[in-house]
Structure formats: structure tokens, C-alpha cells
Tab-separated table of C-alpha atoms and ligand atoms in Angstrom:
chain	number	residue	atom	x	y	z
A	1	UNK	CA	11.321	-9.253	0.298
A	2	UNK	CA	10.903	-7.360	3.548
A	3	UNK	CA	9.654	-9.227	6.953
A	4	UNK	CA	7.480	-6.422	8.135
A	5	UNK	CA	3.750	-7.664	9.648
A	6	UNK	CA	2.829	-7.758	5.366
A	7	UNK	CA	5.917	-10.466	4.868
A	8	UNK	CA	3.886	-11.789	8.167
A	9	UNK	CA	0.353	-12.008	6.953
A	10	UNK	CA	1.808	-13.392	3.423
A	11	UNK	CA	4.007	-16.142	5.415
A	12	UNK	CA	1.039	-16.993	7.818
A	13	UNK	CA	-0.845	-18.191	3.866
A	14	UNK	CA	2.241	-19.720	2.586
A	15	UNK	CA	3.213	-21.960	5.114
A	16	UNK	CA	0.662	-23.598	5.967
A	17	UNK	CA	0.529	-24.680	2.306
A	18	UNK	CA	3.401	-26.403	2.143
A	19	UNK	CA	5.600	-23.743	0.758
A	20	UNK	CA	8.741	-22.775	3.065
A	21	UNK	CA	9.161	-18.660	3.701
A	22	UNK	CA	12.500	-16.828	3.530
A	23	UNK	CA	12.641	-13.078	4.031
A	24	UNK	CA	14.946	-10.960	3.446
A	25	UNK	CA	15.362	-7.033	5.780
A	26	UNK	CA	18.285	-6.130	7.500
A	27	UNK	CA	15.855	-6.403	10.201
A	28	UNK	CA	16.158	-9.594	12.866
A	29	UNK	CA	13.435	-11.427	15.305
A	30	UNK	CA	10.816	-9.525	12.785
A	31	UNK	CA	7.495	-10.269	12.692
A	32	UNK	CA	8.226	-12.598	9.460
A	33	UNK	CA	10.853	-14.069	11.871
A	34	UNK	CA	8.190	-14.403	14.580
A	35	UNK	CA	6.288	-17.083	12.070
A	36	UNK	CA	8.433	-18.913	11.277
A	37	UNK	CA	9.874	-17.490	7.821
A	38	UNK	CA	13.812	-18.255	7.633
A	39	UNK	CA	15.314	-14.432	7.762
A	40	UNK	CA	18.582	-13.444	6.217
A	41	UNK	CA	19.686	-10.282	7.946
A	42	UNK	CA	21.722	-7.760	5.671
A	43	UNK	CA	21.665	-4.146	4.022
A	44	UNK	CA	19.366	-4.552	0.708
A	45	UNK	CA	22.501	-2.751	-1.206
A	46	UNK	CA	24.176	-5.817	0.074
A	47	UNK	CA	25.354	-7.266	-3.251
A	48	UNK	CA	27.080	-11.323	-1.858
A	49	UNK	CA	24.198	-11.223	0.949
A	50	UNK	CA	21.276	-10.463	-1.271
A	51	UNK	CA	22.798	-13.052	-4.199
A	52	UNK	CA	23.285	-15.478	-1.451
A	53	UNK	CA	19.078	-15.152	-0.748
A	54	UNK	CA	18.041	-15.188	-4.119
A	55	UNK	CA	20.617	-18.142	-5.119
A	56	UNK	CA	17.937	-19.984	-1.916
A	57	UNK	CA	14.666	-19.372	-3.372
A	58	UNK	CA	12.281	-20.225	-6.109
A	59	UNK	CA	10.313	-17.186	-6.313
A	60	UNK	CA	10.212	-13.695	-5.142
A	61	UNK	CA	7.576	-11.221	-3.791
A	62	UNK	CA	7.964	-7.622	-2.122
A	63	UNK	CA	6.378	-6.334	0.893
A	64	UNK	CA	6.822	-2.551	0.482
A	65	UNK	CA	7.987	-0.358	-2.005
A	66	UNK	CA	11.280	1.307	-0.690
A	67	UNK	CA	13.578	-1.047	-1.973
A	68	UNK	CA	16.747	0.594	-2.698
A	69	UNK	CA	18.072	0.493	-6.677
A	70	UNK	CA	20.867	-1.196	-6.547
A	71	UNK	CA	18.700	-3.993	-4.902
A	72	UNK	CA	16.383	-3.501	-7.177
A	73	UNK	CA	19.603	-4.319	-10.089
A	74	UNK	CA	20.244	-6.835	-8.608
A	75	UNK	CA	17.297	-8.328	-9.034
A	76	UNK	CA	16.837	-8.040	-12.411
A	77	UNK	CA	20.240	-9.356	-13.402
A	78	UNK	CA	19.294	-12.444	-11.133
A	79	UNK	CA	16.645	-13.085	-13.000
A	80	UNK	CA	17.824	-12.961	-16.506
A	81	UNK	CA	20.511	-15.698	-15.809
A	82	UNK	CA	18.295	-17.826	-13.303
A	83	UNK	CA	15.006	-19.515	-13.078
A	84	UNK	CA	14.064	-17.298	-10.489
A	85	UNK	CA	10.393	-15.763	-10.376
A	86	UNK	CA	9.952	-12.236	-9.380
A	87	UNK	CA	6.719	-10.592	-9.365
A	88	UNK	CA	5.609	-8.089	-9.559
A	89	UNK	CA	8.120	-6.965	-11.722
A	90	UNK	CA	11.098	-4.709	-10.451
A	91	UNK	CA	10.260	-1.552	-13.604
A	92	UNK	CA	6.897	-1.987	-10.967
A	93	UNK	CA	8.077	-1.091	-8.189
A	94	UNK	CA	10.532	1.441	-9.360
A	95	UNK	CA	6.851	3.700	-10.917
A	96	UNK	CA	5.612	2.712	-7.292
A	97	UNK	CA	8.536	3.911	-4.645
A	98	UNK	CA	8.552	7.306	-7.214
A	99	UNK	CA	5.341	10.225	-7.200
A	100	UNK	CA	6.547	11.292	-10.131
A	101	UNK	CA	6.608	8.328	-12.635
A	102	UNK	CA	4.017	6.587	-10.576
A	103	UNK	CA	1.078	9.747	-11.694
A	104	UNK	CA	2.710	9.691	-15.210
A	105	UNK	CA	1.885	5.955	-15.508
A	106	UNK	CA	-2.026	7.286	-14.333
A	107	UNK	CA	-1.703	10.249	-17.137
A	108	UNK	CA	-0.604	7.592	-19.697
A	109	UNK	CA	-3.196	4.688	-18.619
A	110	UNK	CA	-5.581	7.484	-19.159
A	111	UNK	CA	-6.622	7.510	-15.124
A	112	UNK	CA	-7.561	10.310	-13.838
A	113	UNK	CA	-4.901	12.010	-11.183
A	114	UNK	CA	-4.328	15.491	-9.003
A	115	UNK	CA	-2.929	17.850	-11.263
A	116	UNK	CA	1.162	17.502	-11.055
A	117	UNK	CA	4.424	18.695	-10.764
A	118	UNK	CA	8.109	17.735	-10.952
A	119	UNK	CA	10.566	20.012	-8.381
A	120	UNK	CA	13.806	18.086	-10.354
A	121	UNK	CA	15.456	21.408	-11.423
A	122	UNK	CA	16.306	25.112	-10.788
A	123	UNK	CA	14.123	25.960	-13.860
A	124	UNK	CA	11.006	23.924	-11.513
A	125	UNK	CA	11.132	26.072	-8.550
A	126	UNK	CA	10.862	29.563	-9.639
A	127	UNK	CA	8.354	28.096	-12.400
A	128	UNK	CA	5.752	26.096	-10.967
A	129	UNK	CA	4.249	28.317	-7.944
A	130	UNK	CA	2.942	30.537	-11.275
A	131	UNK	CA	1.711	27.226	-12.149
A	132	UNK	CA	-0.449	25.799	-9.327
A	133	UNK	CA	-3.540	26.017	-8.003
A	134	UNK	CA	-4.167	26.919	-4.737
A	135	UNK	CA	-4.108	24.984	-1.661
A	136	UNK	CA	-1.361	22.746	-3.101
A	137	UNK	CA	0.416	20.060	-1.379
A	138	UNK	CA	4.550	19.708	-1.398
A	139	UNK	CA	5.724	15.938	-1.734
A	140	UNK	CA	9.506	13.877	-1.480
A	141	UNK	CA	9.444	12.585	-4.812
A	142	UNK	CA	10.622	8.584	-3.289
A	143	UNK	CA	10.153	7.347	0.734
A	144	UNK	CA	7.305	8.902	1.366
A	145	UNK	CA	4.407	7.287	2.660
A	146	UNK	CA	1.776	7.855	5.799
A	147	UNK	CA	1.715	11.882	4.491
A	148	UNK	CA	5.406	12.021	5.729
A	149	UNK	CA	7.088	14.130	4.454
A	150	UNK	CA	4.373	16.265	2.918
A	151	UNK	CA	4.079	20.329	3.280
A	152	UNK	CA	0.372	21.582	2.369
A	153	UNK	CA	0.965	25.276	1.341
A	154	UNK	CA	-2.515	27.527	1.116
A	155	UNK	CA	-0.475	30.274	-1.163
A	156	UNK	CA	1.509	31.116	-4.026
A	157	UNK	CA	3.902	32.703	-0.914
A	158	UNK	CA	3.110	29.867	1.003
A	159	UNK	CA	4.912	27.201	-1.385
A	160	UNK	CA	7.948	29.669	-3.033
A	161	UNK	CA	8.530	29.954	1.050
A	162	UNK	CA	8.743	26.077	1.343
A	163	UNK	CA	10.567	25.171	-1.789
A	164	UNK	CA	13.750	27.878	-0.764
A	165	UNK	CA	14.053	25.503	2.573
A	166	UNK	CA	14.787	22.552	0.491
A	167	UNK	CA	18.209	20.634	0.890
A	168	UNK	CA	17.287	18.612	-2.814
A	169	UNK	CA	15.406	18.571	-5.776
A	170	UNK	CA	13.671	15.618	-6.231
A	171	UNK	CA	10.636	16.353	-4.879
A	172	UNK	CA	6.401	17.089	-6.981
A	173	UNK	CA	3.573	19.221	-6.130
A	174	UNK	CA	0.067	18.062	-6.077
A	175	UNK	CA	-3.184	20.131	-5.742
A	176	UNK	CA	-5.248	19.527	-3.140
A	177	UNK	CA	-8.408	17.836	-3.754
A	178	UNK	CA	-10.850	18.675	-1.943
A	179	UNK	CA	-12.277	15.022	-1.580
A	180	UNK	CA	-15.568	13.691	0.266
A	181	UNK	CA	-14.446	10.609	0.296
A	182	UNK	CA	-11.278	8.053	-0.467
A	183	UNK	CA	-11.372	4.362	-1.200
A	184	UNK	CA	-9.712	1.559	-2.359
A	185	UNK	CA	-9.798	-1.925	-5.056
A	186	UNK	CA	-7.223	-5.003	-4.710
A	187	UNK	CA	-6.934	-6.811	-6.984
A	188	UNK	CA	-4.376	-9.345	-8.434
A	189	UNK	CA	-3.153	-9.847	-11.840
A	190	UNK	CA	-2.722	-13.879	-12.683
A	191	UNK	CA	0.618	-13.886	-15.545
A	192	UNK	CA	-2.052	-14.960	-18.428
A	193	UNK	CA	-3.472	-11.881	-17.851
A	194	UNK	CA	-6.496	-12.613	-16.230
A	195	UNK	CA	-7.549	-10.596	-13.280
A	196	UNK	CA	-9.391	-11.640	-9.732
A	197	UNK	CA	-10.319	-8.740	-7.504
A	198	UNK	CA	-12.094	-7.174	-4.333
A	199	UNK	CA	-15.172	-4.360	-4.934
A	200	UNK	CA	-13.590	-1.072	-3.564
A	201	UNK	CA	-13.904	-0.467	0.777
A	202	UNK	CA	-13.966	3.769	2.325
A	203	UNK	CA	-11.760	4.456	3.902
A	204	UNK	CA	-10.862	6.810	6.837
A	205	UNK	CA	-7.593	8.241	7.554
A	206	UNK	CA	-6.349	10.037	11.533
A	207	UNK	CA	-3.331	11.973	11.045
A	208	UNK	CA	-2.694	10.384	7.817
A	209	UNK	CA	-2.948	7.484	8.631
A	210	UNK	CA	-5.198	4.595	7.861
A	211	UNK	CA	-7.849	5.138	10.515
A	212	UNK	CA	-10.413	2.254	9.139
A	213	UNK	CA	-11.834	0.334	6.105
A	214	UNK	CA	-15.258	-0.217	5.295
A	215	UNK	CA	-15.807	-3.323	3.235
A	216	UNK	CA	-17.785	-2.740	0.694
A	217	UNK	CA	-17.604	0.854	0.405
A	218	UNK	CA	-21.511	1.418	-0.584
A	219	UNK	CA	-20.683	3.620	-3.873
A	220	UNK	CA	-23.081	3.866	-6.680
A	221	UNK	CA	-22.769	1.548	-9.270
A	222	UNK	CA	-21.265	4.034	-11.732
A	223	UNK	CA	-18.571	5.668	-8.840
A	224	UNK	CA	-17.642	1.196	-8.145
A	225	UNK	CA	-17.681	0.137	-11.525
A	226	UNK	CA	-15.171	3.555	-12.285
A	227	UNK	CA	-13.015	2.619	-9.249
A	228	UNK	CA	-12.331	-0.968	-10.469
A	229	UNK	CA	-12.046	-0.511	-14.377
A	230	UNK	CA	-8.782	2.171	-12.933
A	231	UNK	CA	-7.429	-0.349	-11.528
A	232	UNK	CA	-7.820	-3.041	-13.767
A	233	UNK	CA	-6.654	-0.261	-16.167
A	234	UNK	CA	-2.965	0.547	-14.543
A	235	UNK	CA	-2.146	-2.900	-14.140
A	236	UNK	CA	-2.922	-3.478	-17.990
A	237	UNK	CA	-1.177	-0.586	-18.351
A	238	UNK	CA	2.398	-1.944	-16.530
A	239	UNK	CA	1.689	-5.022	-17.167
A	240	UNK	CA	1.297	-5.952	-13.419
A	241	UNK	CA	1.412	-9.486	-12.162
A	242	UNK	CA	1.038	-9.931	-8.820
A	243	UNK	CA	-1.299	-8.137	-6.114
A	244	UNK	CA	-1.786	-4.144	-5.470
A	245	UNK	CA	-3.495	-1.479	-3.610
A	246	UNK	CA	-4.871	1.075	-5.141
A	247	UNK	CA	-5.973	4.796	-3.436
A	248	UNK	CA	-8.044	7.151	-5.234
A	249	UNK	CA	-9.866	10.210	-3.030
A	250	UNK	CA	-13.825	10.593	-4.688
A	251	UNK	CA	-16.261	13.446	-4.100
A	252	UNK	CA	-19.383	13.545	-5.965
A	253	UNK	CA	-18.848	11.981	-9.488
A	254	UNK	CA	-15.386	12.711	-10.066
A	255	UNK	CA	-12.849	10.266	-8.807
A	256	UNK	CA	-8.797	11.170	-9.487
A	257	UNK	CA	-6.327	8.308	-8.056
A	258	UNK	CA	-4.253	9.222	-5.685
A	259	UNK	CA	-0.913	6.400	-5.898
A	260	UNK	CA	-0.528	2.239	-5.685
A	261	UNK	CA	1.560	0.314	-3.364
A	262	UNK	CA	3.076	-2.883	-5.219
A	263	UNK	CA	2.166	-5.454	-2.702
A	264	UNK	CA	-1.210	-6.869	-0.505
A	265	UNK	CA	-2.556	-3.080	1.439
A	266	UNK	CA	-3.794	-2.535	4.428
A	267	UNK	CA	-6.783	-1.597	3.548
A	268	UNK	CA	-6.973	-4.783	2.005
A	269	UNK	CA	-6.577	-6.804	5.472
A	270	UNK	CA	-10.779	-7.043	5.838
A	271	UNK	CA	-10.577	-9.915	3.375
A	272	UNK	CA	-8.527	-11.648	5.986
A	273	UNK	CA	-12.124	-12.395	7.417
A	274	UNK	CA	-14.395	-12.300	4.560
A	275	UNK	CA	-15.485	-15.329	4.832
A	276	UNK	CA	-13.364	-16.443	1.619
A	277	UNK	CA	-10.115	-15.651	-0.114
A	278	UNK	CA	-8.041	-12.796	1.231
A	279	UNK	CA	-5.259	-10.969	-0.468
A	280	UNK	CA	-2.118	-12.550	0.833
A	281	UNK	CA	-3.743	-16.280	-0.767
A	282	UNK	CA	-3.792	-13.691	-3.869
A	283	UNK	CA	-0.180	-12.913	-3.275
A	284	UNK	CA	0.382	-16.194	-2.719
A	285	UNK	CA	-1.472	-17.803	-5.800
A	286	UNK	CA	-0.213	-14.466	-8.398
A	287	UNK	CA	3.676	-16.203	-7.391
A	288	UNK	CA	2.972	-19.456	-8.128
A	289	UNK	CA	0.964	-19.247	-10.731
A	290	UNK	CA	-2.260	-21.353	-9.074
A	291	UNK	CA	-5.434	-21.425	-9.411
A	292	UNK	CA	-8.256	-18.863	-8.456
A	293	UNK	CA	-11.269	-18.182	-8.485
A	294	UNK	CA	-12.644	-15.540	-10.027
A	295	UNK	CA	-15.101	-14.518	-8.299
A	296	UNK	CA	-14.472	-13.790	-5.233
A	297	UNK	CA	-17.480	-13.177	-2.832
A	298	UNK	CA	-16.556	-10.835	0.749
A	299	UNK	CA	-19.275	-10.680	3.407
A	300	UNK	CA	-18.788	-6.509	4.406
A	301	UNK	CA	-15.716	-6.859	7.342
A	302	UNK	CA	-14.792	-3.429	9.050
A	303	UNK	CA	-11.534	-2.639	9.962
A	304	UNK	CA	-9.541	-0.869	12.683
A	305	UNK	CA	-6.012	-0.106	12.953
A	306	UNK	CA	-4.150	-0.741	16.261
A	307	UNK	CA	-1.382	2.071	16.049
A	308	UNK	CA	1.346	1.699	19.485
A	309	UNK	CA	-0.527	5.107	21.063
A	310	UNK	CA	-4.040	1.971	20.944
A	311	UNK	CA	-2.025	-1.057	21.405
A	312	UNK	CA	-3.537	-1.617	25.322
A	313	UNK	CA	-3.687	-5.760	25.657
A	314	UNK	CA	-5.875	-6.437	28.634
A	315	UNK	CA	-7.922	-2.706	29.004
A	316	UNK	CA	-11.482	-2.979	29.510
A	317	UNK	CA	-12.269	-2.069	26.265
A	318	UNK	CA	-9.802	-5.103	24.359
A	319	UNK	CA	-10.548	-7.925	26.975
A	320	UNK	CA	-14.919	-7.009	25.693
A	321	UNK	CA	-13.815	-6.968	22.405
A	322	UNK	CA	-12.196	-10.004	22.484
A	323	UNK	CA	-15.743	-11.364	24.413
A	324	UNK	CA	-17.421	-10.632	21.507
A	325	UNK	CA	-16.875	-13.638	18.789
A	326	UNK	CA	-17.268	-11.030	15.536
A	327	UNK	CA	-14.564	-9.256	16.451
A	328	UNK	CA	-10.662	-10.748	15.199
A	329	UNK	CA	-7.442	-9.943	16.287
A	330	UNK	CA	-4.435	-9.569	14.392
A	331	UNK	CA	-1.219	-8.886	15.760
A	332	UNK	CA	2.215	-8.098	14.354
A	333	UNK	CA	4.096	-9.417	16.501
A	334	UNK	CA	5.693	-5.670	17.903
A	335	UNK	CA	7.371	-5.803	20.918
A	336	UNK	CA	7.993	-1.419	20.937
A	337	UNK	CA	4.445	0.062	20.661
A	338	UNK	CA	5.540	3.592	19.533
A	339	UNK	CA	3.359	6.466	18.768
A	340	UNK	CA	1.580	5.638	14.791
A	341	UNK	CA	3.426	2.485	14.483
A	342	UNK	CA	1.571	-0.072	12.945
A	343	UNK	CA	1.126	-2.705	15.842
A	344	UNK	CA	-1.752	-4.968	14.443
A	345	UNK	CA	-5.923	-4.697	13.184
A	346	UNK	CA	-9.096	-5.520	14.780
A	347	UNK	CA	-11.101	-7.165	11.333
A	348	UNK	CA	-15.404	-7.078	12.806
A	349	UNK	CA	-17.734	-9.450	10.375
A	350	UNK	CA	-20.838	-9.196	12.707
A	351	UNK	CA	-23.922	-7.656	12.084
A	352	UNK	CA	-23.702	-3.422	11.948
A	353	UNK	CA	-20.198	-3.911	10.462
A	354	UNK	CA	-20.561	0.395	10.617
A	355	UNK	CA	-20.591	0.968	13.696
A	356	UNK	CA	-18.461	-1.416	15.399
A	357	UNK	CA	-15.936	0.670	16.677
A	358	UNK	CA	-18.053	3.870	17.207
A	359	UNK	CA	-17.142	5.517	20.262
A	360	UNK	CA	-14.278	3.905	20.339
A	361	UNK	CA	-10.745	6.473	21.017
B	401	LIG	P1	0.269	10.146	0.365
B	401	LIG	O1	0.887	9.844	1.384
B	401	LIG	O2	0.046	10.365	-0.761
B	401	LIG	O3	-1.122	8.691	0.330
B	401	LIG	O4	-0.985	11.522	1.559
B	401	LIG	C1	-1.486	10.343	2.504
B	401	LIG	C2	-2.962	11.283	2.488
B	401	LIG	O5	-2.226	13.096	2.308
B	401	LIG	C3	-4.130	10.725	1.536
B	401	LIG	O6	-5.053	10.116	2.242
B	401	LIG	C4	-4.975	12.263	1.818
B	401	LIG	O7	-5.811	11.976	3.116
B	401	LIG	C5	-3.884	13.089	1.903
B	401	LIG	N1	-3.942	13.965	0.544
B	401	LIG	C6	-2.465	13.790	-0.417
B	401	LIG	N2	-2.567	13.874	-1.473
B	401	LIG	C7	-3.610	14.178	-1.401
B	401	LIG	C8	-4.150	15.664	-3.104
B	401	LIG	N3	-3.820	15.690	-3.920
B	401	LIG	N4	-5.565	16.260	-2.119
B	401	LIG	C9	-6.002	15.912	-0.911
B	401	LIG	N5	-5.864	15.633	0.064
B	401	LIG	C10	-4.752	14.320	-0.335
């Protein structure tokens, strides 16, 4: 489901392994279509089109979580009546697309997270401002990503005034956590419960969008172990089968889980040039029950995203970078370079990975 860059990179793994890849989304000339995936172009809630897609495939996975409930229900029903394999389960997608359900799952799995409060009713709207510590962040409960749909409020008055402008409930309020670093773990869980994972990475965001990933993140052994244990706990708690990326805030010894994405994650793109398996290979392996190594050694890699405003093929910097064999360019086949749009990424896997993109602006 979906035909963007994550579907493209999945197809680039699956097709050379002998699989045919079909992608379903409302977009034609998509990033995945550009590398040989067959496109089914229709709205997600078009039942007839979705059923004809489901009938033509053997296994289904997702490249994004904001799939409408209508489509998830159709998939769930079809799965019950057929041999279609669906990984991860629609239920895991429902958890990931809803911040309230997501953070409640963290709580149930005893994974520490920020304090969060619902804004689902008039009563919540009236009572929450007195319960929260400030600053806090008001977030849309669904359809939020890369900081979209978020308002930071420094005081009770500011939260009350922001809440009074809301067109609909379906929000949550989170307390702001003054983290010193952000980390993520890419993990794969197979149907038999076996888990493979990469070491945690350190992530740097710019304007709420991932800018750089340093792998491995050079955390203390204790922090590293806790990050991986939390990722495993979540996978087991929600009976997840497939690959996910999970993000954390860190301050000293304190770790709070922010969110997880039920699919390969932008901060896992370092795996493509780490000299070993990529996260997309694990997505394929978990989907198709293929064997997998328990340990996945990866050399140090630094990943930098290329957003629309940084998309400058032919520039001096771009050409100098291509002359260095340690930089690997991945482009997503998007023609329109809008500001903030993810166009591709660089992976650097040579000496001194910490300074690979130091003087870039
Ligand atoms: P999100 O869409 O929830 O991942 O938020 C995007 C980014 O906003 C995160 O990567 C953080 O840098 C920042 N952020 C979100 N929630 C919080 C929070 N509760 N405390 C501090 N920073 C946050």
C-alpha cells in the first residue's frame, strides 16, 4: 500500500530477488512505478479497485500508516476469506496512525513516554490546561508527521487560547521534554517471534524534519541496551510482524519514547550502504518468511536527507560529492522539488563519518 520512496526502495530490493511488486495508491508515475513496480491507481477507499488489487497479490505490506479505516477494514475482511498474507496487521497500522492509541500502547508495554492527555471532549478541553506541565505541545491525534499539526504552548493561557480555536477535537496534549538527543532503532520481527535489529542511531532534525542520521549513535552501553529492549517490548506487546522504526528522546539517563512508524523508516536508510542487509531486505524477509541472520553487522554510516530546497544536481557541491566514492546517492524519482519535500538522501560510509556533511548548508 503506497507508491512513494519507501515503496520504491522496497521494490529495488524485492524485484532483484525475483518478486513482482504491485503498488496501490492514487498516484500515477510514482517513485515505485519508476523502478518497475506495477501501479494500481485508485483512491484508497475505492472498494472495487482495492479488491481487484488484493486479488492480484500474495502478500501485502505498507509504506505509510495514514491509510483510511475503510481500506484497512476491506483488507482485514479480505485477509480472513483468502490466503493473502498481510504484515504488519491492520491493527498495528491503526495503533501507529493514532497518537493516543500509540502512546497508550507504550504505556501498556511499560515503555516510558511523555505525559499525554486527550482532547476528545468539551470536558477534556476545559480540564486539561490545569493538569498539564508547561511548555506543552498540542498535536493532532491523527494525520500528523514531520511536526505538521503541532502547536507549542508556553503557558496555560496560551493552551486555552489555542484550544479555543480548534475546529474539531481529536487532538492530544503532550508535555514538552527538553531532550539533549534523539535516537531511533530499526527492528524486524518475524512471524515465529524471532527479532533482528540494528544498533540505535542518533538523529538530528531541522525544522521538525529529519536532516542527519549517524549510525551507530555512540550511546552508552546501558542506553543502547534500553533503547533496543524498548523496541523489542513494543514489537511483542502489539504482536508486530514486519519492520518498524521507533524514535526516542534522551536526556542524561532518561529515555522517553516519542513514536513508531509501522514500516521502514527514514532514519534506517543508512542500512542501504552499511555493507550488510538493508531495512528493506528485512521488510521483504519478514513478509515472505525468508531466513535472516540473527546478527546484522553494519559499518558506520552517516545519512543526510535531500529536501526540495537542497535538490541541486549539477551544483559544485553535488559534483564534488559524486567524485568521492564513499558518498552514495539515492534519489526517489520525484520531478517537482518543493520545499520540505523528501527528494532523496546521501549515505556516507568512509573515514570520519561524523564530519561527512559538516560544512553543508
Ligand atoms: P513528531 O511528529 O511527534 O515526531 O514530532 C516531530 C519533532 O518535534 C520531534 O522529532 C521532536 O524534535 C519534536 N517534539 C515532538 N514532541 C515533543 C515533545 N513532547 N517534547 C519535545 N520535543 C518534541
